[in-house]
Short mmCIF file of C-alpha atoms in Angstrom, two decimals:
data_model
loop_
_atom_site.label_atom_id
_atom_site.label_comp_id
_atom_site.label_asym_id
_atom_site.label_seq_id
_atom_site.Cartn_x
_atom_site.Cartn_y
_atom_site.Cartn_z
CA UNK A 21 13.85 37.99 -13.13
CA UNK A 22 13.66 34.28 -11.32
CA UNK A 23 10.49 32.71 -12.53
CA UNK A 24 8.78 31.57 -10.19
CA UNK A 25 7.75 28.27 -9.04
CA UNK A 26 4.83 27.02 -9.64
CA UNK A 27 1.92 27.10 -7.08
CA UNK A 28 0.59 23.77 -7.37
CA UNK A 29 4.02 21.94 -7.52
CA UNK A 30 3.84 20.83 -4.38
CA UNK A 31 0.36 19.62 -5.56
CA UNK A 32 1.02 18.09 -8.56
CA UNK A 33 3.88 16.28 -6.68
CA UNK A 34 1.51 14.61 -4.42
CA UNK A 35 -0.97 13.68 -6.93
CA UNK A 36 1.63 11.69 -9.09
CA UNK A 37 2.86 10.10 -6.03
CA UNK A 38 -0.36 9.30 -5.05
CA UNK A 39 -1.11 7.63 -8.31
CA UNK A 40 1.65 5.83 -8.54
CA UNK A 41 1.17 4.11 -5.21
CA UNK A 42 -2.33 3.61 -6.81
CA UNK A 43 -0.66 1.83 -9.68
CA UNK A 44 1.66 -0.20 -7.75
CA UNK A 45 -0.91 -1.76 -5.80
CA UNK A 46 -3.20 -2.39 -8.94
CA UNK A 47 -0.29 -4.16 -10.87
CA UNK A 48 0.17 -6.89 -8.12
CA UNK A 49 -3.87 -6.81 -7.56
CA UNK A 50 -4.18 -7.83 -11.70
CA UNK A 51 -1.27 -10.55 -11.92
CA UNK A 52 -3.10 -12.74 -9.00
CA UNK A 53 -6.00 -12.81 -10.34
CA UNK A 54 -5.28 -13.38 -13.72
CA UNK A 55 -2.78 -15.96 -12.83
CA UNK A 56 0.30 -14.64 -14.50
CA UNK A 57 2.65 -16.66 -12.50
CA UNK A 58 0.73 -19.79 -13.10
CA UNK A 59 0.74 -19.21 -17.04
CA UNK A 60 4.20 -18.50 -17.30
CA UNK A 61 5.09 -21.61 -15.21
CA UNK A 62 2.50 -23.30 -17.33
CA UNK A 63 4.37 -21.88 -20.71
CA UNK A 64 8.03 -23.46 -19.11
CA UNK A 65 6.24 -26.97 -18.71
CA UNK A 66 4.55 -26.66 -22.03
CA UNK A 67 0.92 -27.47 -20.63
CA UNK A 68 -2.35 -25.77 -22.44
CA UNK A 69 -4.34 -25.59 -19.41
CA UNK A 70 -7.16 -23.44 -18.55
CA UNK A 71 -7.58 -21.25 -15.26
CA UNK A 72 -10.10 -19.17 -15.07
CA UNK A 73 -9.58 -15.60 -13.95
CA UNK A 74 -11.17 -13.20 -10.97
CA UNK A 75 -12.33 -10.05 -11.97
CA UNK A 76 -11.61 -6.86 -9.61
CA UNK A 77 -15.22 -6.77 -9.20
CA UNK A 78 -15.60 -9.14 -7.22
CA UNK A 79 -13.33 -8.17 -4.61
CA UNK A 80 -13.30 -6.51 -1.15
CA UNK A 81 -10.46 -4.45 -0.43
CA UNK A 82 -9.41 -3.19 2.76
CA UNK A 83 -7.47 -0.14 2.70
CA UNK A 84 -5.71 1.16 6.44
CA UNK A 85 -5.33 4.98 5.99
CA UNK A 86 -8.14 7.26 4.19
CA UNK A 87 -5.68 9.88 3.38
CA UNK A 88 -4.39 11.44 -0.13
CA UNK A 89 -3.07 7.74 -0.39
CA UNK A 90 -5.30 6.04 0.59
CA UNK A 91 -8.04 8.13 -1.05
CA UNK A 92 -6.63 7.63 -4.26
CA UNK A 93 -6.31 4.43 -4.20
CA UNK A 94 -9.45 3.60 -3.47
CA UNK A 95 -10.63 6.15 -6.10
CA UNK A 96 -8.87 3.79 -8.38
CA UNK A 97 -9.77 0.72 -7.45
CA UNK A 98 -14.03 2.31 -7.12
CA UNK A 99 -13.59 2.69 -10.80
CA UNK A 100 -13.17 -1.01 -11.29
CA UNK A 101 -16.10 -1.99 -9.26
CA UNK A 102 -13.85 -3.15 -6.48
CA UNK A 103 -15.69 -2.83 -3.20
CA UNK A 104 -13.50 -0.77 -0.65
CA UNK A 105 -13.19 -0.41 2.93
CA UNK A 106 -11.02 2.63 4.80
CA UNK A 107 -10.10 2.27 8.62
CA UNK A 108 -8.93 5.61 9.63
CA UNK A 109 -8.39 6.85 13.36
CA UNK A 110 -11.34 8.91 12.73
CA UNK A 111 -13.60 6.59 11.04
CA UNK A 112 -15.11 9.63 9.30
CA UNK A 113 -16.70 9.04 5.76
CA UNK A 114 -14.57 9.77 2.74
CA UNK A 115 -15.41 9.76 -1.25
CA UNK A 116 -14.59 6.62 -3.12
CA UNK A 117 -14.82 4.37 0.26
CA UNK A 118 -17.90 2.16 0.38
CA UNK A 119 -17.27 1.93 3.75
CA UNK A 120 -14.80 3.97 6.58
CA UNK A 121 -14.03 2.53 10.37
CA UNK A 122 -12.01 3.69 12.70
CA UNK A 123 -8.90 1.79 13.78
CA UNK A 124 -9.41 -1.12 15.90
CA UNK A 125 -12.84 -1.49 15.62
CA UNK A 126 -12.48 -2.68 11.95
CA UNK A 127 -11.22 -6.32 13.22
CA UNK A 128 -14.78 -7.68 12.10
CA UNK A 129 -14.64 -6.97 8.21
CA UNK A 130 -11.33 -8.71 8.23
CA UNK A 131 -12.97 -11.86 7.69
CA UNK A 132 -14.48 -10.25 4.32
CA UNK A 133 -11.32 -8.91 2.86
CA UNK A 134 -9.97 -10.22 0.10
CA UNK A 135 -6.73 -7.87 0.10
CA UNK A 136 -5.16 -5.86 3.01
CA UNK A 137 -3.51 -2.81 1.85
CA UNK A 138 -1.79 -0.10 4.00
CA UNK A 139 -1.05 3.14 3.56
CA UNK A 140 -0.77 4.22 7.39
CA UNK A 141 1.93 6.20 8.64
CA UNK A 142 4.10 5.80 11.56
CA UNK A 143 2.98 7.09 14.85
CA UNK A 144 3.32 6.01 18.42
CA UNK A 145 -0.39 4.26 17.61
CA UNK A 146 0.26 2.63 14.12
CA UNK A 147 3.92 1.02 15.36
CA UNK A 148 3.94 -2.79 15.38
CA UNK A 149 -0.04 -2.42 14.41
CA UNK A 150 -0.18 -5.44 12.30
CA UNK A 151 0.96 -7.89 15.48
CA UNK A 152 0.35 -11.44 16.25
CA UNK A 153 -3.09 -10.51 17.60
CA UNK A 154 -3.57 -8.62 14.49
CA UNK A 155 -2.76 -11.59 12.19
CA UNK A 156 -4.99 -13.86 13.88
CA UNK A 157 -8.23 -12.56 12.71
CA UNK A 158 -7.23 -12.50 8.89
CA UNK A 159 -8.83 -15.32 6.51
CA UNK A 160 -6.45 -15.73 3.43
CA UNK A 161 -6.08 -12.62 2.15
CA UNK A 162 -3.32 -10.52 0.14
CA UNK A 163 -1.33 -7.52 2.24
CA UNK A 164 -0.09 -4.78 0.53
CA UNK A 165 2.73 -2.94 2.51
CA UNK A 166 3.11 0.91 1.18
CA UNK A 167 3.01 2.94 4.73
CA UNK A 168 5.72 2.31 6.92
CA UNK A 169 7.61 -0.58 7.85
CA UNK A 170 7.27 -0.49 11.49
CA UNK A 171 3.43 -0.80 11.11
CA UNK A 172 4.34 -3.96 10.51
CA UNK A 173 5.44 -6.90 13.08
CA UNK A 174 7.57 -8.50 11.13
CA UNK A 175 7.96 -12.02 12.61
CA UNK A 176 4.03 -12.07 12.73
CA UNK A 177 3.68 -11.33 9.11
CA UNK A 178 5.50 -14.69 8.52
CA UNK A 179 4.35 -16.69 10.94
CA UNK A 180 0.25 -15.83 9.23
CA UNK A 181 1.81 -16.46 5.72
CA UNK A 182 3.21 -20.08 6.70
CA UNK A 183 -0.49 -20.74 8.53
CA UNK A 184 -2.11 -19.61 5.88
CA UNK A 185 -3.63 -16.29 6.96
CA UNK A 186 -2.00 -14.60 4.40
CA UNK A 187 -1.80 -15.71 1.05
CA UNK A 188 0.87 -13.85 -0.07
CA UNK A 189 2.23 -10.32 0.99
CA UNK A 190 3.76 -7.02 -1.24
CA UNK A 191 6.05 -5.43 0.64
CA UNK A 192 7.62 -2.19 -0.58
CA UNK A 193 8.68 -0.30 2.98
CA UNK A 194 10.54 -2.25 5.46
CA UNK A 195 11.79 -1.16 9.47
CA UNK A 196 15.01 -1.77 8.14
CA UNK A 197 16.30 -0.22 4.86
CA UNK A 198 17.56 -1.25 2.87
CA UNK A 199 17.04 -4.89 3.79
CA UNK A 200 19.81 -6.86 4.74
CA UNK A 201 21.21 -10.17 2.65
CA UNK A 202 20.48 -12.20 5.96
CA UNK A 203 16.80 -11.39 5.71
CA UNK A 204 14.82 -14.72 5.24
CA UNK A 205 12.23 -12.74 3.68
CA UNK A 206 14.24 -12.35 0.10
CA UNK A 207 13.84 -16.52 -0.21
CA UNK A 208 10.71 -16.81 0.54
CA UNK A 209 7.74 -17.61 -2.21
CA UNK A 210 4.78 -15.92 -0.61
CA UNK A 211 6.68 -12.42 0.09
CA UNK A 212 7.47 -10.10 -2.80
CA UNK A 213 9.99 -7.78 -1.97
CA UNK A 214 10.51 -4.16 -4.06
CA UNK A 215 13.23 -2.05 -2.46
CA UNK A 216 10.44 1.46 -1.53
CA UNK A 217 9.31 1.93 -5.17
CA UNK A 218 5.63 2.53 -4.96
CA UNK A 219 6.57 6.26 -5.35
CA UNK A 220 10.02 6.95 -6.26
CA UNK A 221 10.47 10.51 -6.17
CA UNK A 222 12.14 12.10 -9.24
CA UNK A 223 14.80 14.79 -9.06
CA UNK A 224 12.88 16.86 -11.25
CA UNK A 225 9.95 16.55 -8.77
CA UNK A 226 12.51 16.97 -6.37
CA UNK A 227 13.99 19.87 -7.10
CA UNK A 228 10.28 21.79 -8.11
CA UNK A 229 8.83 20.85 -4.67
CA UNK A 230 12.21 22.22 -3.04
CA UNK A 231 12.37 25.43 -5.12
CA UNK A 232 8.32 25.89 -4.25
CA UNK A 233 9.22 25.32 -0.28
CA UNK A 234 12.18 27.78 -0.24
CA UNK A 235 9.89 30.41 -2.10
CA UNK A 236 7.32 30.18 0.11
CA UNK A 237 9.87 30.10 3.05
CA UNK A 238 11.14 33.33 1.74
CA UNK A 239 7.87 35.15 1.29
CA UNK A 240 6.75 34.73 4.49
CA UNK A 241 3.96 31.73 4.02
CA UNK A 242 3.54 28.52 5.48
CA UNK A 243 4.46 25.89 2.69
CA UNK A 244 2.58 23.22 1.60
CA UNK A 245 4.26 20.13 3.41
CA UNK A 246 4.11 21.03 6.73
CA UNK A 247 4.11 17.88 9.27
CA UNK A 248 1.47 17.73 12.68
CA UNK A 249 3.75 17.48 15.02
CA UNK A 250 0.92 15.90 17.34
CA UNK A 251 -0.20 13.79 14.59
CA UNK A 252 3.39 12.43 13.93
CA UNK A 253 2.93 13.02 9.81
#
């Protein structure tokens, strides 16, 4: 007899991704503000100097999509004493967010954020959602990319890093992929690029969410990664 497959695979595959998203972010979140760039520049020049580091405490975060992502990131980042901030399209409250907006009507807490990070998938209404107008009402804060590329317009991302809007940006999902050699982005210093790592899928995790599908498939019931077709995800 086959054995079968797990019931919470599926689950259990989320959960890790979802963590490791979670992770992702809070690596890049820790090295600015405990200045590990500036120490290890400091260690190549030989200079004992002092800088004093930010606890996550004190910062507000600002996460775009309330989701399993999104939710447990900000889970994450709640147990640090981070203050967070969802923008959904609902703008319904969920656990762990000090705070939940709907889309576009979160352009006034932008001025607050300390960090940007989005999770949003790509719909008709979240393409090119981070424009120029977008841009314009950030105040020197981090962005986080871990949603989609084409949330992002690319050209305006720059253009608020060189004025100063953004102080640096994390960008692990591009329009593009994998991005090209040409790209101006791999040169510059305020963009870190990883090449859609946040949540690499393993083939074991793979193959266990597949198996669970087909099963399901073959009994008869819906699986558990269906996609709203009206939603677009």
């Amino acid at each position: 007899m086959e054995k079968e497959c797990d019931v919470n695979t599926y689950g259990l595959f989320i959960r890790s991704a979802n963590q490791r998203i979670s992770e992702y972010c809070l690596s890049y979140m820790l090295a600015e503000l405990q200045h590990h760039a500036q120490f290890q520049h400091q260690q190549k020049q030989k200079q004992w100097k002092v800088v004093e580091s930010k606890q996550l405490s004190t910062q507000t975060v600002i996460i775009y999509g309330t989701g399993e992502i999104g939710g447990r990131l900000a889970a994450v980042l709640k147990s640090f004493g981070v203050r967070v901030i969802g923008v959904s399209k609902s703008g319904n409250e969920k656990p762990s967010f000090d705070q939940v907006v709907s889309i576009s009507k979160e352009k006034e807490l932008l001025k607050e954020a300390d960090w940007i990070i989005s999770t949003m998938p790509l719909t008709h209404e979240t393409k090119s959602y981070f424009d120029p107008k977008w841009m314009n009402v950030v105040e020197n804060a981090y962005f986080i990319n871990v949603g989609r590329g084409a949330t992002v317009d690319e050209n305006a991302l720059v253009e608020a890093i060189e004025q100063k809007r953004i102080r640096k940006a994390y960008i692990d999902v591009f329009e593009h992929e994998p991005l090209t050699k040409e790209s101006s982005w791999w040169d510059h210093s305020n963009i870190i690029i990883t090449p859609h790592i946040s949540a690499v899928t393993t083939p074991k995790e793979a193959v266990e969410c597949f198996v669970e599908t087909l099963q399901k498939v073959e009994q008869g019931e819906l699986p558990s990664n269906l996609v709203n077709i009206e939603r677009g995800y």
